[in-house]
């Protein structure tokens, strides 16, 4: 779930009017430089890469939101699996109702 610091720094350098999807695409491409399985094309390695990428996409989105809303000085690390996206986006764990919805 964690992003390499270089990816976060790249997010900070994107122009504020850049389309979020373009920034996400660029950040995902950049993640390949830090993937330990980048050269391994085995089915097992592809599953590991897919799981890492799925976890990191929500972190990219939340970090970009915080950077663009001028709260990037308080970067948050991922906090467990449940409510990970909401925690890094807002800085607070999910409410009981949000946890209930997450389980559906």
mmCIF file of N, CA, C and O in Angstrom, residues 7-89:
data_model
loop_
_atom_site.group_PDB
_atom_site.id
_atom_site.type_symbol
_atom_site.label_atom_id
_atom_site.label_comp_id
_atom_site.label_asym_id
_atom_site.label_seq_id
_atom_site.Cartn_x
_atom_site.Cartn_y
_atom_site.Cartn_z
ATOM 1 N N UNK A 7 7.557 8.618 -5.931
ATOM 2 C CA UNK A 7 6.241 8.729 -6.573
ATOM 3 C C UNK A 7 5.454 9.865 -5.925
ATOM 4 O O UNK A 7 4.813 10.662 -6.614
ATOM 5 N N UNK A 8 5.515 9.957 -4.611
ATOM 6 C CA UNK A 8 4.815 11.038 -3.904
ATOM 7 C C UNK A 8 5.389 12.394 -4.326
ATOM 8 O O UNK A 8 4.640 13.345 -4.563
ATOM 9 N N UNK A 9 6.698 12.474 -4.454
ATOM 10 C CA UNK A 9 7.318 13.737 -4.891
ATOM 11 C C UNK A 9 6.867 14.092 -6.308
ATOM 12 O O UNK A 9 6.623 15.267 -6.602
ATOM 13 N N UNK A 10 6.726 13.097 -7.178
ATOM 14 C CA UNK A 10 6.238 13.354 -8.534
ATOM 15 C C UNK A 10 4.812 13.897 -8.484
ATOM 16 O O UNK A 10 4.466 14.818 -9.228
ATOM 17 N N UNK A 11 3.979 13.344 -7.594
ATOM 18 C CA UNK A 11 2.606 13.839 -7.458
ATOM 19 C C UNK A 11 2.603 15.317 -7.071
ATOM 20 O O UNK A 11 1.793 16.097 -7.570
ATOM 21 N N UNK A 12 3.525 15.687 -6.206
ATOM 22 C CA UNK A 12 3.608 17.088 -5.765
ATOM 23 C C UNK A 12 4.030 18.025 -6.896
ATOM 24 O O UNK A 12 3.687 19.201 -6.886
ATOM 25 N N UNK A 13 4.754 17.490 -7.870
ATOM 26 C CA UNK A 13 5.277 18.319 -8.964
ATOM 27 C C UNK A 13 4.323 18.449 -10.148
ATOM 28 O O UNK A 13 4.586 19.233 -11.056
ATOM 29 N N UNK A 14 3.227 17.690 -10.150
ATOM 30 C CA UNK A 14 2.301 17.789 -11.280
ATOM 31 C C UNK A 14 1.561 19.127 -11.245
ATOM 32 O O UNK A 14 1.201 19.623 -10.171
ATOM 33 N N UNK A 15 1.336 19.711 -12.405
ATOM 34 C CA UNK A 15 0.589 20.973 -12.436
ATOM 35 C C UNK A 15 -0.811 20.780 -11.846
ATOM 36 O O UNK A 15 -1.436 19.732 -12.054
ATOM 37 N N UNK A 16 -1.313 21.745 -11.099
ATOM 38 C CA UNK A 16 -2.619 21.618 -10.448
ATOM 39 C C UNK A 16 -3.778 21.387 -11.408
ATOM 40 O O UNK A 16 -4.786 20.817 -11.031
ATOM 41 N N UNK A 17 -3.614 21.797 -12.660
ATOM 42 C CA UNK A 17 -4.702 21.606 -13.619
ATOM 43 C C UNK A 17 -4.583 20.301 -14.399
ATOM 44 O O UNK A 17 -5.373 20.049 -15.304
ATOM 45 N N UNK A 18 -3.602 19.449 -14.058
ATOM 46 C CA UNK A 18 -3.467 18.149 -14.712
ATOM 47 C C UNK A 18 -4.687 17.297 -14.389
ATOM 48 O O UNK A 18 -5.165 17.282 -13.254
ATOM 49 N N UNK A 19 -5.165 16.579 -15.388
ATOM 50 C CA UNK A 19 -6.314 15.708 -15.164
ATOM 51 C C UNK A 19 -5.900 14.589 -14.203
ATOM 52 O O UNK A 19 -4.838 13.981 -14.373
ATOM 53 N N UNK A 20 -6.709 14.321 -13.171
ATOM 54 C CA UNK A 20 -6.346 13.285 -12.185
ATOM 55 C C UNK A 20 -6.069 11.919 -12.813
ATOM 56 O O UNK A 20 -5.199 11.186 -12.349
ATOM 57 N N UNK A 21 -6.773 11.578 -13.895
ATOM 58 C CA UNK A 21 -6.544 10.285 -14.535
ATOM 59 C C UNK A 21 -5.167 10.244 -15.198
ATOM 60 O O UNK A 21 -4.497 9.211 -15.172
ATOM 61 N N UNK A 22 -4.724 11.357 -15.747
ATOM 62 C CA UNK A 22 -3.388 11.422 -16.348
ATOM 63 C C UNK A 22 -2.317 11.288 -15.268
ATOM 64 O O UNK A 22 -1.301 10.613 -15.463
ATOM 65 N N UNK A 23 -2.546 11.907 -14.118
ATOM 66 C CA UNK A 23 -1.597 11.810 -13.009
ATOM 67 C C UNK A 23 -1.558 10.367 -12.492
ATOM 68 O O UNK A 23 -0.477 9.813 -12.245
ATOM 69 N N UNK A 24 -2.717 9.749 -12.355
ATOM 70 C CA UNK A 24 -2.784 8.355 -11.895
ATOM 71 C C UNK A 24 -2.036 7.444 -12.861
ATOM 72 O O UNK A 24 -1.246 6.600 -12.451
ATOM 73 N N UNK A 25 -2.260 7.616 -14.154
ATOM 74 C CA UNK A 25 -1.592 6.795 -15.167
ATOM 75 C C UNK A 25 -0.075 6.941 -15.057
ATOM 76 O O UNK A 25 0.665 5.955 -15.106
ATOM 77 N N UNK A 26 0.396 8.163 -14.898
ATOM 78 C CA UNK A 26 1.830 8.410 -14.790
ATOM 79 C C UNK A 26 2.401 7.788 -13.521
ATOM 80 O O UNK A 26 3.476 7.176 -13.542
ATOM 81 N N UNK A 27 1.690 7.923 -12.415
ATOM 82 C CA UNK A 27 2.158 7.350 -11.151
ATOM 83 C C UNK A 27 2.215 5.828 -11.225
ATOM 84 O O UNK A 27 3.175 5.212 -10.741
ATOM 85 N N UNK A 28 1.209 5.215 -11.843
ATOM 86 C CA UNK A 28 1.205 3.755 -11.985
ATOM 87 C C UNK A 28 2.391 3.318 -12.841
ATOM 88 O O UNK A 28 3.083 2.348 -12.517
ATOM 89 N N UNK A 29 2.652 4.036 -13.925
ATOM 90 C CA UNK A 29 3.812 3.704 -14.763
ATOM 91 C C UNK A 29 5.103 3.825 -13.965
ATOM 92 O O UNK A 29 6.013 2.998 -14.097
ATOM 93 N N UNK A 30 5.191 4.838 -13.139
ATOM 94 C CA UNK A 30 6.391 5.063 -12.341
ATOM 95 C C UNK A 30 6.616 3.942 -11.317
ATOM 96 O O UNK A 30 7.757 3.618 -10.995
ATOM 97 N N UNK A 31 5.536 3.350 -10.821
ATOM 98 C CA UNK A 31 5.658 2.275 -9.833
ATOM 99 C C UNK A 31 6.452 1.089 -10.356
ATOM 100 O O UNK A 31 7.089 0.372 -9.577
ATOM 101 N N UNK A 32 6.443 0.865 -11.661
ATOM 102 C CA UNK A 32 7.188 -0.258 -12.235
ATOM 103 C C UNK A 32 8.674 -0.167 -11.898
ATOM 104 O O UNK A 32 9.348 -1.193 -11.741
ATOM 105 N N UNK A 33 9.186 1.049 -11.764
ATOM 106 C CA UNK A 33 10.604 1.224 -11.438
ATOM 107 C C UNK A 33 10.964 0.716 -10.054
ATOM 108 O O UNK A 33 12.139 0.519 -9.751
ATOM 109 N N UNK A 34 9.972 0.515 -9.208
ATOM 110 C CA UNK A 34 10.219 0.109 -7.830
ATOM 111 C C UNK A 34 9.693 -1.295 -7.527
ATOM 112 O O UNK A 34 9.747 -1.742 -6.389
ATOM 113 N N UNK A 35 9.173 -1.971 -8.528
ATOM 114 C CA UNK A 35 8.569 -3.288 -8.318
ATOM 115 C C UNK A 35 9.644 -4.375 -8.350
ATOM 116 O O UNK A 35 10.347 -4.519 -9.350
ATOM 117 N N UNK A 36 9.755 -5.147 -7.277
ATOM 118 C CA UNK A 36 10.784 -6.196 -7.238
ATOM 119 C C UNK A 36 10.534 -7.317 -8.253
ATOM 120 O O UNK A 36 11.457 -8.043 -8.598
ATOM 121 N N UNK A 37 9.314 -7.448 -8.739
ATOM 122 C CA UNK A 37 8.975 -8.506 -9.693
ATOM 123 C C UNK A 37 8.847 -7.997 -11.129
ATOM 124 O O UNK A 37 8.279 -8.682 -11.971
ATOM 125 N N UNK A 38 9.358 -6.811 -11.423
ATOM 126 C CA UNK A 38 9.109 -6.185 -12.721
ATOM 127 C C UNK A 38 9.537 -7.066 -13.898
ATOM 128 O O UNK A 38 8.873 -7.087 -14.927
ATOM 129 N N UNK A 39 10.594 -7.820 -13.763
ATOM 130 C CA UNK A 39 11.083 -8.659 -14.865
ATOM 131 C C UNK A 39 10.493 -10.067 -14.841
ATOM 132 O O UNK A 39 10.627 -10.798 -15.815
ATOM 133 N N UNK A 40 9.844 -10.438 -13.762
ATOM 134 C CA UNK A 40 9.281 -11.783 -13.619
ATOM 135 C C UNK A 40 7.874 -11.815 -14.202
ATOM 136 O O UNK A 40 6.983 -11.116 -13.729
ATOM 137 N N UNK A 41 7.680 -12.604 -15.241
ATOM 138 C CA UNK A 41 6.377 -12.690 -15.887
ATOM 139 C C UNK A 41 5.623 -13.976 -15.527
ATOM 140 O O UNK A 41 4.645 -14.333 -16.191
ATOM 141 N N UNK A 42 6.037 -14.635 -14.477
ATOM 142 C CA UNK A 42 5.357 -15.869 -14.072
ATOM 143 C C UNK A 42 3.968 -15.531 -13.543
ATOM 144 O O UNK A 42 3.717 -14.407 -13.081
ATOM 145 N N UNK A 43 3.044 -16.479 -13.597
ATOM 146 C CA UNK A 43 1.704 -16.228 -13.053
ATOM 147 C C UNK A 43 1.734 -15.796 -11.585
ATOM 148 O O UNK A 43 0.983 -14.907 -11.186
ATOM 149 N N UNK A 44 2.612 -16.390 -10.804
ATOM 150 C CA UNK A 44 2.703 -16.027 -9.375
ATOM 151 C C UNK A 44 3.151 -14.573 -9.200
ATOM 152 O O UNK A 44 2.597 -13.831 -8.387
ATOM 153 N N UNK A 45 4.155 -14.181 -9.971
ATOM 154 C CA UNK A 45 4.641 -12.796 -9.881
ATOM 155 C C UNK A 45 3.578 -11.819 -10.379
ATOM 156 O O UNK A 45 3.424 -10.727 -9.819
ATOM 157 N N UNK A 46 2.845 -12.195 -11.418
ATOM 158 C CA UNK A 46 1.791 -11.315 -11.925
ATOM 159 C C UNK A 46 0.699 -11.112 -10.892
ATOM 160 O O UNK A 46 0.154 -10.011 -10.767
ATOM 161 N N UNK A 47 0.361 -12.141 -10.117
ATOM 162 C CA UNK A 47 -0.617 -11.984 -9.031
ATOM 163 C C UNK A 47 -0.087 -11.048 -7.958
ATOM 164 O O UNK A 47 -0.806 -10.185 -7.454
ATOM 165 N N UNK A 48 1.191 -11.212 -7.595
ATOM 166 C CA UNK A 48 1.782 -10.321 -6.581
ATOM 167 C C UNK A 48 1.756 -8.874 -7.070
ATOM 168 O O UNK A 48 1.414 -7.955 -6.326
ATOM 169 N N UNK A 49 2.126 -8.664 -8.329
ATOM 170 C CA UNK A 49 2.131 -7.309 -8.893
ATOM 171 C C UNK A 49 0.721 -6.720 -8.923
ATOM 172 O O UNK A 49 0.532 -5.542 -8.606
ATOM 173 N N UNK A 50 -0.250 -7.539 -9.286
ATOM 174 C CA UNK A 50 -1.638 -7.058 -9.343
ATOM 175 C C UNK A 50 -2.128 -6.645 -7.964
ATOM 176 O O UNK A 50 -2.766 -5.591 -7.814
ATOM 177 N N UNK A 51 -1.833 -7.445 -6.943
ATOM 178 C CA UNK A 51 -2.265 -7.102 -5.576
ATOM 179 C C UNK A 51 -1.611 -5.807 -5.105
ATOM 180 O O UNK A 51 -2.265 -4.947 -4.520
ATOM 181 N N UNK A 52 -0.297 -5.673 -5.349
ATOM 182 C CA UNK A 52 0.397 -4.444 -4.943
ATOM 183 C C UNK A 52 -0.189 -3.235 -5.661
ATOM 184 O O UNK A 52 -0.433 -2.191 -5.054
ATOM 185 N N UNK A 53 -0.423 -3.381 -6.955
ATOM 186 C CA UNK A 53 -0.933 -2.265 -7.741
ATOM 187 C C UNK A 53 -2.331 -1.851 -7.286
ATOM 188 O O UNK A 53 -2.613 -0.662 -7.129
ATOM 189 N N UNK A 54 -3.194 -2.821 -7.032
ATOM 190 C CA UNK A 54 -4.543 -2.488 -6.550
ATOM 191 C C UNK A 54 -4.484 -1.742 -5.225
ATOM 192 O O UNK A 54 -5.237 -0.791 -5.005
ATOM 193 N N UNK A 55 -3.591 -2.149 -4.349
ATOM 194 C CA UNK A 55 -3.464 -1.471 -3.058
ATOM 195 C C UNK A 55 -2.880 -0.070 -3.225
ATOM 196 O O UNK A 55 -3.294 0.864 -2.536
ATOM 197 N N UNK A 56 -1.946 0.097 -4.155
ATOM 198 C CA UNK A 56 -1.282 1.388 -4.305
ATOM 199 C C UNK A 56 -2.123 2.423 -5.044
ATOM 200 O O UNK A 56 -1.945 3.620 -4.823
ATOM 201 N N UNK A 57 -3.049 1.985 -5.886
ATOM 202 C CA UNK A 57 -3.877 2.940 -6.628
ATOM 203 C C UNK A 57 -4.691 3.817 -5.674
ATOM 204 O O UNK A 57 -4.767 5.035 -5.851
ATOM 205 N N UNK A 58 -5.286 3.220 -4.651
ATOM 206 C CA UNK A 58 -6.062 4.041 -3.713
ATOM 207 C C UNK A 58 -5.165 5.012 -2.958
ATOM 208 O O UNK A 58 -5.574 6.131 -2.650
ATOM 209 N N UNK A 59 -3.928 4.605 -2.679
ATOM 210 C CA UNK A 59 -2.993 5.505 -2.003
ATOM 211 C C UNK A 59 -2.615 6.665 -2.917
ATOM 212 O O UNK A 59 -2.531 7.813 -2.468
ATOM 213 N N UNK A 60 -2.427 6.401 -4.193
ATOM 214 C CA UNK A 60 -2.124 7.473 -5.159
ATOM 215 C C UNK A 60 -3.270 8.486 -5.186
ATOM 216 O O UNK A 60 -3.057 9.692 -5.120
ATOM 217 N N UNK A 61 -4.497 7.980 -5.276
ATOM 218 C CA UNK A 61 -5.673 8.857 -5.339
ATOM 219 C C UNK A 61 -5.779 9.717 -4.081
ATOM 220 O O UNK A 61 -5.978 10.934 -4.155
ATOM 221 N N UNK A 62 -5.621 9.085 -2.925
ATOM 222 C CA UNK A 62 -5.729 9.839 -1.671
ATOM 223 C C UNK A 62 -4.599 10.845 -1.521
ATOM 224 O O UNK A 62 -4.829 11.992 -1.104
ATOM 225 N N UNK A 63 -3.373 10.446 -1.868
ATOM 226 C CA UNK A 63 -2.251 11.381 -1.772
ATOM 227 C C UNK A 63 -2.444 12.574 -2.716
ATOM 228 O O UNK A 63 -2.200 13.712 -2.340
ATOM 229 N N UNK A 64 -2.889 12.300 -3.933
ATOM 230 C CA UNK A 64 -3.120 13.401 -4.875
ATOM 231 C C UNK A 64 -4.201 14.349 -4.357
ATOM 232 O O UNK A 64 -4.058 15.574 -4.441
ATOM 233 N N UNK A 65 -5.248 13.791 -3.788
ATOM 234 C CA UNK A 65 -6.311 14.642 -3.223
ATOM 235 C C UNK A 65 -5.754 15.531 -2.121
ATOM 236 O O UNK A 65 -6.023 16.735 -2.090
ATOM 237 N N UNK A 66 -4.978 14.963 -1.213
ATOM 238 C CA UNK A 66 -4.418 15.754 -0.113
ATOM 239 C C UNK A 66 -3.457 16.815 -0.634
ATOM 240 O O UNK A 66 -3.448 17.944 -0.163
ATOM 241 N N UNK A 67 -2.641 16.453 -1.624
ATOM 242 C CA UNK A 67 -1.688 17.414 -2.188
ATOM 243 C C UNK A 67 -2.441 18.577 -2.829
ATOM 244 O O UNK A 67 -2.114 19.742 -2.609
ATOM 245 N N UNK A 68 -3.470 18.268 -3.562
ATOM 246 C CA UNK A 68 -4.222 19.320 -4.254
ATOM 247 C C UNK A 68 -5.096 20.134 -3.311
ATOM 248 O O UNK A 68 -5.463 21.254 -3.637
ATOM 249 N N UNK A 69 -5.409 19.590 -2.164
ATOM 250 C CA UNK A 69 -6.202 20.359 -1.207
ATOM 251 C C UNK A 69 -5.306 21.035 -0.174
ATOM 252 O O UNK A 69 -5.757 21.461 0.874
ATOM 253 N N UNK A 70 -4.015 21.116 -0.481
ATOM 254 C CA UNK A 70 -3.018 21.823 0.345
ATOM 255 C C UNK A 70 -2.843 21.233 1.730
ATOM 256 O O UNK A 70 -2.451 21.925 2.654
ATOM 257 N N UNK A 71 -3.111 19.946 1.889
ATOM 258 C CA UNK A 71 -2.863 19.337 3.199
ATOM 259 C C UNK A 71 -1.776 18.273 3.089
ATOM 260 O O UNK A 71 -1.718 17.359 3.875
ATOM 261 N N UNK A 72 -0.881 18.414 2.081
ATOM 262 C CA UNK A 72 0.137 17.397 1.860
ATOM 263 C C UNK A 72 1.223 17.368 2.924
ATOM 264 O O UNK A 72 1.994 16.440 2.990
ATOM 265 N N UNK A 73 1.265 18.367 3.767
ATOM 266 C CA UNK A 73 2.267 18.344 4.826
ATOM 267 C C UNK A 73 1.959 17.268 5.859
ATOM 268 O O UNK A 73 2.824 16.865 6.621
ATOM 269 N N UNK A 74 0.733 16.775 5.851
ATOM 270 C CA UNK A 74 0.364 15.748 6.821
ATOM 271 C C UNK A 74 0.114 14.413 6.116
ATOM 272 O O UNK A 74 -0.946 13.841 6.226
ATOM 273 N N UNK A 75 1.121 13.930 5.397
ATOM 274 C CA UNK A 75 0.998 12.659 4.687
ATOM 275 C C UNK A 75 0.757 11.546 5.694
ATOM 276 O O UNK A 75 1.410 11.467 6.723
ATOM 277 N N UNK A 76 -0.188 10.694 5.366
ATOM 278 C CA UNK A 76 -0.542 9.606 6.268
ATOM 279 C C UNK A 76 -0.127 8.284 5.669
ATOM 280 O O UNK A 76 -0.262 8.063 4.476
ATOM 281 N N UNK A 77 0.341 7.397 6.516
ATOM 282 C CA UNK A 77 0.659 6.053 6.070
ATOM 283 C C UNK A 77 -0.613 5.230 6.072
ATOM 284 O O UNK A 77 -1.516 5.472 6.869
ATOM 285 N N UNK A 78 -0.677 4.228 5.189
ATOM 286 C CA UNK A 78 -1.841 3.338 5.205
ATOM 287 C C UNK A 78 -2.042 2.734 6.589
ATOM 288 O O UNK A 78 -1.086 2.470 7.308
ATOM 289 N N UNK A 79 -3.287 2.521 6.964
ATOM 290 C CA UNK A 79 -3.660 2.104 8.318
ATOM 291 C C UNK A 79 -4.524 0.859 8.246
ATOM 292 O O UNK A 79 -5.740 0.952 8.245
ATOM 293 N N UNK A 80 -3.885 -0.284 8.146
ATOM 294 C CA UNK A 80 -4.654 -1.525 8.123
ATOM 295 C C UNK A 80 -5.420 -1.698 6.825
ATOM 296 O O UNK A 80 -5.401 -0.858 5.945
ATOM 297 N N UNK A 81 -6.107 -2.805 6.688
ATOM 298 C CA UNK A 81 -6.820 -3.088 5.441
ATOM 299 C C UNK A 81 -8.192 -2.441 5.410
ATOM 300 O O UNK A 81 -8.593 -1.885 4.420
ATOM 301 N N UNK A 82 -8.924 -2.539 6.509
ATOM 302 C CA UNK A 82 -10.292 -2.024 6.532
ATOM 303 C C UNK A 82 -10.271 -0.506 6.620
ATOM 304 O O UNK A 82 -9.716 0.091 7.522
ATOM 305 N N UNK A 83 -10.844 0.127 5.648
ATOM 306 C CA UNK A 83 -10.925 1.575 5.679
ATOM 307 C C UNK A 83 -9.638 2.271 5.301
ATOM 308 O O UNK A 83 -9.490 3.469 5.540
ATOM 309 N N UNK A 84 -8.711 1.549 4.715
ATOM 310 C CA UNK A 84 -7.411 2.107 4.331
ATOM 311 C C UNK A 84 -7.570 3.389 3.509
ATOM 312 O O UNK A 84 -6.970 4.398 3.811
ATOM 313 N N UNK A 85 -8.408 3.346 2.500
ATOM 314 C CA UNK A 85 -8.582 4.506 1.631
ATOM 315 C C UNK A 85 -9.137 5.695 2.408
ATOM 316 O O UNK A 85 -8.643 6.812 2.288
ATOM 317 N N UNK A 86 -10.167 5.462 3.216
ATOM 318 C CA UNK A 86 -10.761 6.566 3.971
ATOM 319 C C UNK A 86 -9.772 7.141 4.975
ATOM 320 O O UNK A 86 -9.733 8.347 5.187
ATOM 321 N N UNK A 87 -8.959 6.288 5.580
ATOM 322 C CA UNK A 87 -7.995 6.793 6.557
ATOM 323 C C UNK A 87 -6.958 7.694 5.891
ATOM 324 O O UNK A 87 -6.690 8.794 6.362
ATOM 325 N N UNK A 88 -6.364 7.241 4.784
ATOM 326 C CA UNK A 88 -5.328 8.076 4.181
ATOM 327 C C UNK A 88 -5.911 9.300 3.494
ATOM 328 O O UNK A 88 -5.250 10.309 3.350
ATOM 329 N N UNK A 89 -7.178 9.220 3.115
ATOM 330 C CA UNK A 89 -7.831 10.379 2.498
ATOM 331 C C UNK A 89 -8.163 11.441 3.542
ATOM 332 O O UNK A 89 -7.884 12.620 3.362
#
